[in-house]
Amino acid sequence: MEPMSWRDRVLGEETLLEQLNGLVSDAATRRAAALREGVAELGTVADVARELGRSWQAVDQALKRDERKRKKASKPDTSTTE
């Protein structure tokens, strides 16, 4: 059996990276939803952070990243090639 060429290996790894990036993105979205639920239950980002043993900045940044991602996804594509 011949070993895979470097081109095929690169393509395979790029495909794997795309899949992993999708999984990471999905996990971040689910995590942000859980963090929002925690804020609704406990009252503040700081309370959620304290409960999880994280800094409030880390929790706040995770929520903001998700919000930016959601806004970007909900914007219609205004660029045209006409």
mmCIF file of C-alpha atoms in Angstrom:
data_model
loop_
_atom_site.group_PDB
_atom_site.id
_atom_site.type_symbol
_atom_site.label_atom_id
_atom_site.label_comp_id
_atom_site.label_asym_id
_atom_site.label_seq_id
_atom_site.Cartn_x
_atom_site.Cartn_y
_atom_site.Cartn_z
ATOM 1 C CA MET A 1 0.000 0.000 0.000
ATOM 2 C CA GLU A 2 1.424 3.379 -1.013
ATOM 3 C CA PRO A 3 1.621 6.114 1.597
ATOM 4 C CA MET A 4 -0.619 9.126 1.051
ATOM 5 C CA SER A 5 0.951 12.051 -0.752
ATOM 6 C CA TRP A 6 1.617 15.195 1.205
ATOM 7 C CA ARG A 7 -1.136 16.945 -0.786
ATOM 8 C CA ASP A 8 -3.701 14.340 0.236
ATOM 9 C CA ARG A 9 -2.546 14.523 3.856
ATOM 10 C CA VAL A 10 -2.882 18.324 3.854
ATOM 11 C CA LEU A 11 -6.390 18.105 2.363
ATOM 12 C CA GLY A 12 -7.358 15.494 4.929
ATOM 13 C CA GLU A 13 -6.086 17.597 7.800
ATOM 14 C CA GLU A 14 -7.847 20.700 6.474
ATOM 15 C CA THR A 15 -11.099 18.762 6.363
ATOM 16 C CA LEU A 16 -10.554 17.602 9.930
ATOM 17 C CA LEU A 17 -9.799 21.169 11.071
ATOM 18 C CA GLU A 18 -13.029 22.410 9.464
ATOM 19 C CA GLN A 19 -14.997 19.727 11.294
ATOM 20 C CA LEU A 20 -13.295 20.510 14.604
ATOM 21 C CA ASN A 21 -13.869 24.253 14.189
ATOM 22 C CA GLY A 22 -17.554 23.533 13.639
ATOM 23 C CA LEU A 23 -17.680 21.434 16.798
ATOM 24 C CA VAL A 24 -15.907 24.163 18.798
ATOM 25 C CA SER A 25 -18.304 26.792 17.487
ATOM 26 C CA ASP A 26 -21.323 24.666 18.394
ATOM 27 C CA ALA A 27 -19.937 24.019 21.887
ATOM 28 C CA ALA A 28 -19.296 27.749 22.417
ATOM 29 C CA THR A 29 -22.886 28.509 21.423
ATOM 30 C CA ARG A 30 -24.259 25.924 23.856
ATOM 31 C CA ARG A 31 -21.937 27.200 26.598
ATOM 32 C CA ALA A 32 -23.123 30.780 26.062
ATOM 33 C CA ALA A 33 -26.748 29.638 26.281
ATOM 34 C CA ALA A 34 -25.967 27.935 29.599
ATOM 35 C CA LEU A 35 -24.179 31.062 30.835
ATOM 36 C CA ARG A 36 -27.217 33.200 29.917
ATOM 37 C CA GLU A 37 -29.396 30.765 31.833
ATOM 38 C CA GLY A 38 -27.050 31.125 34.803
ATOM 39 C CA VAL A 39 -27.269 34.909 34.638
ATOM 40 C CA ALA A 40 -31.068 34.668 34.535
ATOM 41 C CA GLU A 41 -31.026 32.383 37.572
ATOM 42 C CA LEU A 42 -28.354 34.081 39.672
ATOM 43 C CA GLY A 43 -28.826 37.673 38.558
ATOM 44 C CA THR A 44 -25.414 38.832 37.340
ATOM 45 C CA VAL A 45 -22.429 37.803 35.275
ATOM 46 C CA ALA A 46 -20.293 38.193 38.395
ATOM 47 C CA ASP A 47 -22.495 35.756 40.334
ATOM 48 C CA VAL A 48 -22.217 33.183 37.536
ATOM 49 C CA ALA A 49 -18.451 33.651 37.393
ATOM 50 C CA ARG A 50 -18.152 33.240 41.165
ATOM 51 C CA GLU A 51 -20.247 30.069 41.043
ATOM 52 C CA LEU A 52 -18.011 28.613 38.302
ATOM 53 C CA GLY A 53 -14.717 29.807 39.769
ATOM 54 C CA ARG A 54 -14.017 31.965 36.696
ATOM 55 C CA SER A 55 -13.354 35.651 36.295
ATOM 56 C CA TRP A 56 -16.335 37.796 35.431
ATOM 57 C CA GLN A 57 -14.384 39.004 32.383
ATOM 58 C CA ALA A 58 -14.145 35.459 31.008
ATOM 59 C CA VAL A 59 -17.886 34.939 31.369
ATOM 60 C CA ASP A 60 -18.668 38.374 29.958
ATOM 61 C CA GLN A 61 -16.378 37.850 26.955
ATOM 62 C CA ALA A 62 -17.935 34.462 26.182
ATOM 63 C CA LEU A 63 -21.381 36.048 26.178
ATOM 64 C CA LYS A 64 -20.245 38.980 24.029
ATOM 65 C CA ARG A 65 -18.528 36.693 21.488
ATOM 66 C CA ASP A 66 -21.715 34.683 21.159
ATOM 67 C CA GLU A 67 -23.814 37.829 20.802
ATOM 68 C CA ARG A 68 -21.538 39.135 18.024
ATOM 69 C CA LYS A 69 -21.719 35.761 16.294
ATOM 70 C CA ARG A 70 -25.518 35.737 16.533
ATOM 71 C CA LYS A 71 -25.796 39.279 15.175
ATOM 72 C CA LYS A 72 -23.456 38.461 12.301
ATOM 73 C CA ALA A 73 -25.445 35.329 11.468
ATOM 74 C CA SER A 74 -28.758 37.203 11.509
ATOM 75 C CA LYS A 75 -27.611 40.010 9.185
ATOM 76 C CA PRO A 76 -28.698 39.466 5.603
ATOM 77 C CA ASP A 77 -25.921 39.399 3.050
ATOM 78 C CA THR A 78 -26.026 42.868 1.489
ATOM 79 C CA SER A 79 -23.216 42.360 -0.986
ATOM 80 C CA THR A 80 -24.159 41.633 -4.553
ATOM 81 C CA THR A 81 -22.212 40.901 -7.684
ATOM 82 C CA GLU A 82 -24.540 42.726 -10.048
#
